[in-house]
CSV table of C-alpha atoms in Angstrom, one decimal:
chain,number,residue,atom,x,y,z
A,1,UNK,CA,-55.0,-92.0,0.3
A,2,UNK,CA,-55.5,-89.0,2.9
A,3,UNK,CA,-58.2,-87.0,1.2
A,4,UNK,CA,-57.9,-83.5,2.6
A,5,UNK,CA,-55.7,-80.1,1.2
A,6,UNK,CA,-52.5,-80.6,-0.2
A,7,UNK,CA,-49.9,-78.5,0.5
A,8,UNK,CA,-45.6,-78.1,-0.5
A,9,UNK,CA,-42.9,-77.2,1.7
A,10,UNK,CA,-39.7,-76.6,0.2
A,11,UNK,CA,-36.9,-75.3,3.2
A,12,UNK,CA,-34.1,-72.9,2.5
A,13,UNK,CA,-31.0,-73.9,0.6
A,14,UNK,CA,-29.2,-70.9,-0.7
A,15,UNK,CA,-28.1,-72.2,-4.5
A,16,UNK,CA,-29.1,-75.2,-3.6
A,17,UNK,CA,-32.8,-73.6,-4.6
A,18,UNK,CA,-31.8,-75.4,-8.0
A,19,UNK,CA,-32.0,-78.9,-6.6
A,20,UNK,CA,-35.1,-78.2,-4.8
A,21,UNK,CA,-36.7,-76.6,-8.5
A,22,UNK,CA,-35.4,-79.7,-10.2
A,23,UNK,CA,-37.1,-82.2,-7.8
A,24,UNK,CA,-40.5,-80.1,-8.2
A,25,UNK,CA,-40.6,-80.4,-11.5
A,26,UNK,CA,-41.0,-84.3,-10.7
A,27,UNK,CA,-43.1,-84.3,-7.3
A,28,UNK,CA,-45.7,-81.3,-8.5
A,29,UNK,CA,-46.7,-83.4,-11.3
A,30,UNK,CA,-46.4,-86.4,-9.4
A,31,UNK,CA,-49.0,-85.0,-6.9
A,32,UNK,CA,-51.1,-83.5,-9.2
A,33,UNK,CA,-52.0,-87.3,-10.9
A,34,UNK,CA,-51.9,-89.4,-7.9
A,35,UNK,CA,-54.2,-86.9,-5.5
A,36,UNK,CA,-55.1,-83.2,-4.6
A,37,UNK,CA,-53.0,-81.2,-6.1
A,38,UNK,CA,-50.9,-78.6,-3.7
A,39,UNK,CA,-52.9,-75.2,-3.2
A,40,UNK,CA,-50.8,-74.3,-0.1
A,41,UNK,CA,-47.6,-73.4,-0.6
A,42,UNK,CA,-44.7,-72.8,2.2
A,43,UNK,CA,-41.1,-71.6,1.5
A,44,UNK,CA,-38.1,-70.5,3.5
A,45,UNK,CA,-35.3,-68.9,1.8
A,46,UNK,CA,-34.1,-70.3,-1.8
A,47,UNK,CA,-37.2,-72.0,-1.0
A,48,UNK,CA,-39.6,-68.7,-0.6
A,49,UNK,CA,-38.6,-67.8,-4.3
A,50,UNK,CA,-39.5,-71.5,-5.9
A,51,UNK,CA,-43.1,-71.4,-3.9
A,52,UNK,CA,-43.7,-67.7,-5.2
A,53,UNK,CA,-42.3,-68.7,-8.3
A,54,UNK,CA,-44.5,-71.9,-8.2
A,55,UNK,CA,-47.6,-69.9,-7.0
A,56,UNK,CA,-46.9,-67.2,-10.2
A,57,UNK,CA,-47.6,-69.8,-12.8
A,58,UNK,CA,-50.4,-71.8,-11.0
A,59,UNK,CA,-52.5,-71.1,-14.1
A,60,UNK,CA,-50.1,-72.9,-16.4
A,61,UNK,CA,-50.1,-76.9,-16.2
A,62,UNK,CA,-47.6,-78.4,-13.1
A,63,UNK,CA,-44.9,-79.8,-15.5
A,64,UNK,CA,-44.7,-76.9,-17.1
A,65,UNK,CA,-44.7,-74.1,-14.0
A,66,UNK,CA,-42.0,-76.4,-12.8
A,67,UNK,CA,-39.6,-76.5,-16.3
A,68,UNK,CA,-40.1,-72.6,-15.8
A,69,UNK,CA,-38.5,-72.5,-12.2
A,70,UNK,CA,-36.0,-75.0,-13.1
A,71,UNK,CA,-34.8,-72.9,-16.2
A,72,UNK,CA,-34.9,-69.9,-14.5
A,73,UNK,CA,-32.3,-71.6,-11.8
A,74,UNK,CA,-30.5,-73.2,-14.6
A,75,UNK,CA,-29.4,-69.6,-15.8
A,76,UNK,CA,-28.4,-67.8,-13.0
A,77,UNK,CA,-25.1,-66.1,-12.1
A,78,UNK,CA,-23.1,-65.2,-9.1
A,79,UNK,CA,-23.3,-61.8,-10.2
A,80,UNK,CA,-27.0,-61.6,-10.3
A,81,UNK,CA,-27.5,-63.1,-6.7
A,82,UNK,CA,-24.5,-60.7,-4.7
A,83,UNK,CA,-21.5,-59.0,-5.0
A,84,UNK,CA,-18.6,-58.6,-2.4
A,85,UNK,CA,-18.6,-55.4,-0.5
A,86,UNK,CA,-15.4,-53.4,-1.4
A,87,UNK,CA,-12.6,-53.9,0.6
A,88,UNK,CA,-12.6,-49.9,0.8
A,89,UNK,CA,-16.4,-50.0,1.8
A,90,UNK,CA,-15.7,-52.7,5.0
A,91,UNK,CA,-12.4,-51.4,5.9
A,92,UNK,CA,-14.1,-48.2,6.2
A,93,UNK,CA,-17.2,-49.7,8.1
A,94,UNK,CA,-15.2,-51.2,10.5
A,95,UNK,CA,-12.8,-49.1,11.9
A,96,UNK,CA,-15.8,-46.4,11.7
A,97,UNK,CA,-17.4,-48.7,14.5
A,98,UNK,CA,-14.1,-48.9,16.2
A,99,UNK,CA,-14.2,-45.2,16.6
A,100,UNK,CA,-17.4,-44.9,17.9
A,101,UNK,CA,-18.2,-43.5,14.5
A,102,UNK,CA,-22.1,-43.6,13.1
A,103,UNK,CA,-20.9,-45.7,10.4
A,104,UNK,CA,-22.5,-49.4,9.7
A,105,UNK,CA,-21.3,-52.8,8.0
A,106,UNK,CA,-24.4,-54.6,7.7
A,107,UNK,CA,-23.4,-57.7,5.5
A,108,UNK,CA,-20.1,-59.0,3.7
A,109,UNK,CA,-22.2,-59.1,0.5
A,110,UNK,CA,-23.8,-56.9,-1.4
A,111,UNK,CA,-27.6,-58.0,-2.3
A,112,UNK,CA,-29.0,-54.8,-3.8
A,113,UNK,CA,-28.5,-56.6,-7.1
A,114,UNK,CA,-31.1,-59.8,-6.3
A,115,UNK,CA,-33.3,-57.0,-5.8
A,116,UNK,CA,-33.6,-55.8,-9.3
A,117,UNK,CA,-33.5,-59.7,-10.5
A,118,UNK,CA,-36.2,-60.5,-8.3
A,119,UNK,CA,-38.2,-58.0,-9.8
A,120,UNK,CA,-37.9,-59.7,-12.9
A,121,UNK,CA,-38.3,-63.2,-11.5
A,122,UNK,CA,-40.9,-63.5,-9.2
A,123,UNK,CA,-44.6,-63.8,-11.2
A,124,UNK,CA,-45.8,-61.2,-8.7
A,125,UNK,CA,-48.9,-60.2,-10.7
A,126,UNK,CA,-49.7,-63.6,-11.5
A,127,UNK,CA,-49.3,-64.7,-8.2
A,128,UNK,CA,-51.9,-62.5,-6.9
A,129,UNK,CA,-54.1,-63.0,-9.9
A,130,UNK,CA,-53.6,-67.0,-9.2
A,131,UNK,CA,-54.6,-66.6,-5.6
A,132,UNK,CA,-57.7,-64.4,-6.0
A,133,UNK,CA,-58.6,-66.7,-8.8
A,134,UNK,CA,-58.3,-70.0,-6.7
A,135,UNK,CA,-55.8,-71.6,-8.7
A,136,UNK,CA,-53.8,-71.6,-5.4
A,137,UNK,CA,-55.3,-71.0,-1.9
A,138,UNK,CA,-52.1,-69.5,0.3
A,139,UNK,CA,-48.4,-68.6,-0.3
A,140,UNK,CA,-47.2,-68.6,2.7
A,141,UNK,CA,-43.0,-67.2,3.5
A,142,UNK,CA,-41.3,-67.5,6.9
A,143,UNK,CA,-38.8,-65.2,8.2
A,144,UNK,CA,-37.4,-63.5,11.4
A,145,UNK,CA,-38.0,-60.3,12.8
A,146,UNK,CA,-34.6,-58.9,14.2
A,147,UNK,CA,-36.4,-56.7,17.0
A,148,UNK,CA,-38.5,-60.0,18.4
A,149,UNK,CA,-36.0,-62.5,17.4
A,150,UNK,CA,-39.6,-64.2,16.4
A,151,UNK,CA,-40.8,-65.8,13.3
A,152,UNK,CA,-43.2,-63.7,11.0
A,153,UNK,CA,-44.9,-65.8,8.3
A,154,UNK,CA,-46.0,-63.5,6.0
A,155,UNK,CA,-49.4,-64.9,4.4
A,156,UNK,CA,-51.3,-64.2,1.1
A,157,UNK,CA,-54.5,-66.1,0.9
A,158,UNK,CA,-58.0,-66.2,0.0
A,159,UNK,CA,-61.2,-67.2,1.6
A,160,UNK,CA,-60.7,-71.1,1.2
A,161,UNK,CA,-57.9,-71.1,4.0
A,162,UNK,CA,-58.3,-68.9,7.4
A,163,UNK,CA,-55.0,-67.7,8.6
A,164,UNK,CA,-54.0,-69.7,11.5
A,165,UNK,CA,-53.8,-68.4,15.3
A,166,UNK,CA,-50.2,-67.2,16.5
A,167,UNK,CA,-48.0,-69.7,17.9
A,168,UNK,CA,-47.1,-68.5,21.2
A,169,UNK,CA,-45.4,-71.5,22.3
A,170,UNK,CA,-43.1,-71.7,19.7
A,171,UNK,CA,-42.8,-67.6,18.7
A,172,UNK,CA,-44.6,-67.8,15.2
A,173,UNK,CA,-46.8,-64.9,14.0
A,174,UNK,CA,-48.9,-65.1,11.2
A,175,UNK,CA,-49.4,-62.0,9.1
A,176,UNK,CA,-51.2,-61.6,6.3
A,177,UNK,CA,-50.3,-59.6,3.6
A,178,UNK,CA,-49.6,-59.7,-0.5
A,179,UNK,CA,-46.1,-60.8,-1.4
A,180,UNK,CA,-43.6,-58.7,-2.7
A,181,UNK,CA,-39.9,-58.9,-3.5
A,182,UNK,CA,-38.6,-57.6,-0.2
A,183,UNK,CA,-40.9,-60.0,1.6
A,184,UNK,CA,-38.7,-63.1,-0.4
A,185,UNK,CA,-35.5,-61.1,0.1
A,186,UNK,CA,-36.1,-60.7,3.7
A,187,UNK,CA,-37.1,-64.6,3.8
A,188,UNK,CA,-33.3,-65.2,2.3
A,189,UNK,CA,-31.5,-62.7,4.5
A,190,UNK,CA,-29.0,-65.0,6.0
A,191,UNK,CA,-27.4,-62.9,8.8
A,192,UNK,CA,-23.9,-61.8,8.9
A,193,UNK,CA,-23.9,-62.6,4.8
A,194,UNK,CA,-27.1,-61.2,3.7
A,195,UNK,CA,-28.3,-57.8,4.8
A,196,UNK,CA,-31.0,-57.1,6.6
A,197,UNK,CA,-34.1,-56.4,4.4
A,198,UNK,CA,-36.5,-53.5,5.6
A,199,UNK,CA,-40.5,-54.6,4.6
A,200,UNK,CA,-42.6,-51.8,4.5
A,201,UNK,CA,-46.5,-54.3,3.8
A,202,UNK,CA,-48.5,-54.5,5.8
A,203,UNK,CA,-47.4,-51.3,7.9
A,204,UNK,CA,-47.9,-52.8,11.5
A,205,UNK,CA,-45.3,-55.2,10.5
A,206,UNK,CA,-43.3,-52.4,9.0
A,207,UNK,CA,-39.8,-53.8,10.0
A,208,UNK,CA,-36.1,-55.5,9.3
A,209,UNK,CA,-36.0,-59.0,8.8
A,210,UNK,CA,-33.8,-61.7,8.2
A,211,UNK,CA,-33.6,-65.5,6.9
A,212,UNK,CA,-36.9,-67.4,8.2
A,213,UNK,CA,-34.3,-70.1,8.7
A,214,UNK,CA,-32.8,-68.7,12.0
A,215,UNK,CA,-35.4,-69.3,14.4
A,216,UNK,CA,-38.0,-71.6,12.8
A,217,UNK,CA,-37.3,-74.9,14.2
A,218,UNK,CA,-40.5,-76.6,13.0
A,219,UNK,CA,-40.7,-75.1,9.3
A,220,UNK,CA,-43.7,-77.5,8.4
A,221,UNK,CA,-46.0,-76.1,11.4
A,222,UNK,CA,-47.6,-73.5,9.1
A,223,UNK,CA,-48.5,-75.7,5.9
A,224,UNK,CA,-50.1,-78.0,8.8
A,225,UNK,CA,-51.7,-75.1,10.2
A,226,UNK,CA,-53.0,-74.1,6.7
A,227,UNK,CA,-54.9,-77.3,7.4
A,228,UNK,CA,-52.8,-79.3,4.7
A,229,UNK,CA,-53.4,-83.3,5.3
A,230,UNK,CA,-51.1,-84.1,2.2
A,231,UNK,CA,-47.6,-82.7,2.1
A,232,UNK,CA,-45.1,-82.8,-0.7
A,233,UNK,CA,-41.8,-81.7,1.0
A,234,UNK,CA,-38.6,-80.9,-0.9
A,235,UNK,CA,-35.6,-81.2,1.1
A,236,UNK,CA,-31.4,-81.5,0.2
A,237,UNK,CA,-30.9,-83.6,2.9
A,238,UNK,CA,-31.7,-87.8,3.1
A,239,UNK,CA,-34.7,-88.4,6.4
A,240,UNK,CA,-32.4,-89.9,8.3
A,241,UNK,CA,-31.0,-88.5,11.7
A,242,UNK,CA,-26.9,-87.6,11.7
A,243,UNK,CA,-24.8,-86.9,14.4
A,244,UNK,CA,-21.8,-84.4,13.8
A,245,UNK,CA,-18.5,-85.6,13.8
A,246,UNK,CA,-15.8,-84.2,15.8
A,247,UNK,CA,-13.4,-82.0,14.1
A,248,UNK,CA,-11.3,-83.6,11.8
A,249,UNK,CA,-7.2,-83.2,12.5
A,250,UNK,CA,-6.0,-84.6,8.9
A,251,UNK,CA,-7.0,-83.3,5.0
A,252,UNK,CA,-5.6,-79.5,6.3
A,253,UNK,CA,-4.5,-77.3,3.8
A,254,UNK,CA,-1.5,-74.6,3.3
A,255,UNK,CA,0.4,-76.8,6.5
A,256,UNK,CA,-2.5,-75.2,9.0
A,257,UNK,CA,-2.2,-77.5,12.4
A,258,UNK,CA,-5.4,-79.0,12.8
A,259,UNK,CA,-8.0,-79.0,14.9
A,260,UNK,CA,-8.8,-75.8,17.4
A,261,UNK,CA,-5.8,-74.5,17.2
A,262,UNK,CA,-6.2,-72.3,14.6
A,263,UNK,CA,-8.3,-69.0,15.6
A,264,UNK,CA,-11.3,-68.5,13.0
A,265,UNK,CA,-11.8,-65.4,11.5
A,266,UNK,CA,-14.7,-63.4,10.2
A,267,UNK,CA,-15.5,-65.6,7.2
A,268,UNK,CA,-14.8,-68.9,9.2
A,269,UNK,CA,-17.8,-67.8,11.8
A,270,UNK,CA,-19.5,-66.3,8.3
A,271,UNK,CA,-19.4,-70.1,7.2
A,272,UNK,CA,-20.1,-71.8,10.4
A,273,UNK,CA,-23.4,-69.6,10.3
A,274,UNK,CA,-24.6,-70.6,7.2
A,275,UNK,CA,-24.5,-73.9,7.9
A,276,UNK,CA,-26.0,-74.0,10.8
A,277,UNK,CA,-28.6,-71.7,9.2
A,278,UNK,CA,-29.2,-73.5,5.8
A,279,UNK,CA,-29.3,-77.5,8.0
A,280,UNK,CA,-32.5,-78.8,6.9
A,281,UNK,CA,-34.6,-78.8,10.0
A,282,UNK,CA,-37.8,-80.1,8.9
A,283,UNK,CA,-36.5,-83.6,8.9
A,284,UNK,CA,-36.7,-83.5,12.5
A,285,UNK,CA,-40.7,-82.7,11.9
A,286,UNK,CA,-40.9,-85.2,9.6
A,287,UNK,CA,-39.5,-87.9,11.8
A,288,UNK,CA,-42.3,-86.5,14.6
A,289,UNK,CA,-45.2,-86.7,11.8
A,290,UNK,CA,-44.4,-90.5,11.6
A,291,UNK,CA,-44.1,-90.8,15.1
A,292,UNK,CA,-48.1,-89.0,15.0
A,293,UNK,CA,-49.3,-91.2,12.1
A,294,UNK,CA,-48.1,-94.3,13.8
A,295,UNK,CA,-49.6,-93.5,17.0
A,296,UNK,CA,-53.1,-92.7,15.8
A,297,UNK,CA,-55.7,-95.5,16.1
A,298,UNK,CA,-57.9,-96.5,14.0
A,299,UNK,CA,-61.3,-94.1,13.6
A,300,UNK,CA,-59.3,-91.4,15.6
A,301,UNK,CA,-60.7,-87.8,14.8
A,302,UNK,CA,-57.6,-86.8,14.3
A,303,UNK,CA,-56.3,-87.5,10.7
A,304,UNK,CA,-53.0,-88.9,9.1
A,305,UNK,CA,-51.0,-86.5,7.5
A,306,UNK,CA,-49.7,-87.9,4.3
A,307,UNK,CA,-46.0,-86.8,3.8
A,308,UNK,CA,-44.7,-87.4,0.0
A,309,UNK,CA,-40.0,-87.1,0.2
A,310,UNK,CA,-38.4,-85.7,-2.6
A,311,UNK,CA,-34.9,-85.4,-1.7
A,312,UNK,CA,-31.4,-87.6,-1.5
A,313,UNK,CA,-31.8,-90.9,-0.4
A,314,UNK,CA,-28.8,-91.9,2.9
A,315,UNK,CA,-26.6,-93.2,0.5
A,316,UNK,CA,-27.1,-89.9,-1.6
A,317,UNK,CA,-26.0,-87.5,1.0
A,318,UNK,CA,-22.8,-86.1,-0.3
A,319,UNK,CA,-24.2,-85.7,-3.7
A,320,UNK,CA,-25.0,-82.1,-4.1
A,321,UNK,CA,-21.4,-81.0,-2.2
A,322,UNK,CA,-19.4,-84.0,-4.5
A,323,UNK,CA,-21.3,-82.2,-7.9
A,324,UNK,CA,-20.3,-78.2,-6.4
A,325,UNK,CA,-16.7,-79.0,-5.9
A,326,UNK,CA,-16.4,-80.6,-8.9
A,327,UNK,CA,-17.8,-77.9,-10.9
A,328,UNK,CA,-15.9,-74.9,-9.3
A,329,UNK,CA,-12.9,-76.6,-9.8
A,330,UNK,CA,-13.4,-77.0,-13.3
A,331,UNK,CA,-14.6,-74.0,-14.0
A,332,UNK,CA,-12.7,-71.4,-11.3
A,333,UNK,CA,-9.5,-73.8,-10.6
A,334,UNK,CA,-6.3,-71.9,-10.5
A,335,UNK,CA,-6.5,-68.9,-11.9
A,336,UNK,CA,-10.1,-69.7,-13.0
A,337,UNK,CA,-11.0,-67.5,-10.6
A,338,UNK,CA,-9.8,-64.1,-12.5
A,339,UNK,CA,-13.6,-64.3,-14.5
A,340,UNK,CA,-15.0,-63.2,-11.2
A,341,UNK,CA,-14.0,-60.8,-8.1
A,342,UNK,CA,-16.6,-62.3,-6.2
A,343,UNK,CA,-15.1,-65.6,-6.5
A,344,UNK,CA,-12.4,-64.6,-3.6
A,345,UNK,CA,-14.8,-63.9,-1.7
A,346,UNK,CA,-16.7,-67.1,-2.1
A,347,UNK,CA,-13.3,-69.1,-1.5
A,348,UNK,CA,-12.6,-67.6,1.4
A,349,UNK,CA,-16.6,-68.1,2.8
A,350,UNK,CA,-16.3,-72.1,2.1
A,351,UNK,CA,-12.3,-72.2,3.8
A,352,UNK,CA,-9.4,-74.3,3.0
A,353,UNK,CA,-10.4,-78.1,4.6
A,354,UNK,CA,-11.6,-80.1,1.9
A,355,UNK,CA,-14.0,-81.9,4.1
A,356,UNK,CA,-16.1,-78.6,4.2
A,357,UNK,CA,-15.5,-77.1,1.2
A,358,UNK,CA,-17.9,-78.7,-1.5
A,359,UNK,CA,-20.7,-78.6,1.8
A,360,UNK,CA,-20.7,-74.7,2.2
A,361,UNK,CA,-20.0,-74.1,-2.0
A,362,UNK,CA,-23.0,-75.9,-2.9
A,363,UNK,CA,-24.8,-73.2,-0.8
A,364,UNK,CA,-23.3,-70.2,-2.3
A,365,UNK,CA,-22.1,-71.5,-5.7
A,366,UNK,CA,-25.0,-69.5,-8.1
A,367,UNK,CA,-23.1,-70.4,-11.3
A,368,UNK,CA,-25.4,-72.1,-14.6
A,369,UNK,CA,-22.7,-74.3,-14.8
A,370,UNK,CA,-23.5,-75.8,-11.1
A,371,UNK,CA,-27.4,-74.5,-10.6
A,372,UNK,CA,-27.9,-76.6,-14.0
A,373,UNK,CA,-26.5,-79.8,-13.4
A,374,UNK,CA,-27.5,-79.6,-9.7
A,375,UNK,CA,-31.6,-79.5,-10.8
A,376,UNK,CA,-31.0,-82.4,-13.0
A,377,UNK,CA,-29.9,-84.3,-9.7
A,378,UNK,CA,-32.9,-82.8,-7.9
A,379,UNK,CA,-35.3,-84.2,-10.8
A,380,UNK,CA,-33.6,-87.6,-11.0
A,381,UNK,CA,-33.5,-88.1,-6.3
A,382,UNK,CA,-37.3,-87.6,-7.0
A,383,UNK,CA,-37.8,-89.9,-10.0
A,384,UNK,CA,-36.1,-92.4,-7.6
A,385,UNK,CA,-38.2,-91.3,-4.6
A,386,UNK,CA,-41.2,-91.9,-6.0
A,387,UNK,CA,-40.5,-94.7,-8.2
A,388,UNK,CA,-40.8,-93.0,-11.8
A,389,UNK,CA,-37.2,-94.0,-13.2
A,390,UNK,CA,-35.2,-92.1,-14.7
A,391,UNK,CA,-35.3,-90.1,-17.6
A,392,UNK,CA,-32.3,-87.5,-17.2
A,393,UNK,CA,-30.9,-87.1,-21.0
């Protein structure tokens, strides 16, 4: 076993978060018996708010702090995450900017009310508490800053961990600060969908920032540079390298022709950009941390960093999307979607081609109905992962 600081990464999933809280209620425990236990925790996104979340309730024993995430995702509503900017609102905002007119449309959704959840949420006091205490050593949240185009990883530590040097090579800043809800909102800012967040701590980094997603391309470089030697890293995607298809011309809906030859609009490119954004790229770094440990020799000073997967397996990759679809169907089919305004505008985010549809839903679909049955998957992929069977009831 790598002896050495233990760390979890957890990437950004939009309501996907839910899977990612239901596999750490099995891998935190998991870790906690079998080895250090994580005092360095890393988050981007859905995932910022499960590693403050985590970090909140370091005091109380791992199961538990982990039932608390998972039943705080397993309540959620659409309505508490965003709403859909009125028609009036955008229509307004956009032929204001045709005009030359002072007038902004920042977003397609309306955040202000995550805000006031978040509040509510996030452990902020206890997080800080936890941290001083030693409970937990660093909470560390990535996101970008939309005047560098850089990543700012906003850091709250104590004196165990040093905050690591910037990252010129790869445009990573390290800042330390204490966390507060615009720091997480700002982490989960997805561009074009999400509006920019303004954070005010610490006031050199005074700024706007969006999802930590966009421009991190190596999201487990800051719990290595924490000096973890023992990561626990939550993902929705299987470790294995895909290739993208080519776009499919059969399964269309409504009689569109297939292919190119229908022009996208707005929410197609709003789609398109979440998932590129929301693609879990920290299996890429995981693939390179097995290319390290297989290339160190024996005695080297360098050490083995131990890398514990909780997350799909291959065959397990259309899971999550199969149990969204499923779910909005049953529960928004037809004229299901009356309960909700913001249910157009979530059907017209994921598109028409069925091939797509349950992909991009599972990312926006913050209903109890899926967020619940989605962390039960979560928990049972990392039972399977690391061998502790299955107890889903």
């Amino acid at each position: 076993m790598v002896r050495g600081r233990a760390g979890l990464v957890v990437a950004g999933a939009g309501a996907r978060g839910a899977y990612e809280a239901g596999a750490l209620s099995v891998l935190l425990p998991w870790m906690s018996r079998t080895g250090p236990a994580p005092t360095v925790l890393v988050g981007t996104s859905a995932g910022a708010l499960n590693v403050v979340g985590l970090g909140g309730m370091a005091h109380l024993p791992p199961f538990q702090a982990a039932e608390q995430l998972v039943e705080t995702w397993s309540a959620v509503q659409l309505r508490d995450v965003f709403g859909l900017a009125s028609g009036l609102e955008t229509g307004l905002g956009y032929l204001g900017q045709l005009a030359g007119l002072p007038v902004r449309l920042p977003s397609l959704l309306d955040t202000e009310r995550l805000r006031s959840r978040l509040t509510e949420w996030l452990p902020l006091e206890s997080l800080h508490e936890n941290i001083d205490a030693g409970r937990v050593d660093a909470v560390a949240v990535a996101t970008t800053s939309t005047v560098t185009g850089g990543t700012v990883v906003f850091v709250e530590k104590n004196d165990a961990v040093a905050l690591p040097p910037n990252d010129v090579g790869r445009n990573i800043t390290y800042v330390e600060t204490r966390l507060t809800v615009e720091h997480v909102m700002a982490s989960a800012a997805v561009p074009l969908l999400f509006r920019p967040v303004r954070v005010t701590e610490p006031a050199r980094w005074a700024g706007w920032y969006v999802d930590g997603g966009l421009r991190l391309n190596t999201p487990l470089k800051p719990a290595l540079s924490l000096g973890c030697t023992r990561l626990g890293v939550v993902a929705t995607q299987p470790m294995t390298s895909t290739t993208s298809p080519p776009p499919r011309a059969h399964r269309r809906t409504r009689g569109e022709p297939p292919g190119d030859a229908i022009e996208p609009d707005v929410y197609a490119v709003a789609a398109l950009s979440l998932r590129v954004l929301m693609a879990d790229r920290m299996i890429e770094d995981l693939h390179r941390l097995e290319e390290w440990n297989a290339g160190l020799e024996p005695g080297a000073a360098s050490r083995a960093v131990e890398v514990i997967f909780a997350g799909p397996a291959a065959g397990e990759r259309g899971d999550i999307s199969a149990l969204a679809d499923a779910e909005f169907h049953r529960r928004y089919g037809g004229l299901g979607g009356l309960r909700s305004p913001s249910m157009w505008i979530l059907e017209r985010l994921i598109g028409g081609d069925p091939d797509d549809h349950g992909n991009l839903l599972s990312y926006l679909f913050f209903d109890s109905g899926f967020t619940d049955a989605v962390a039960k998957l979560g928990g049972r992929h990392a039972r399977e992962r690391l061998g502790e069977g299955d107890r889903d009831g």
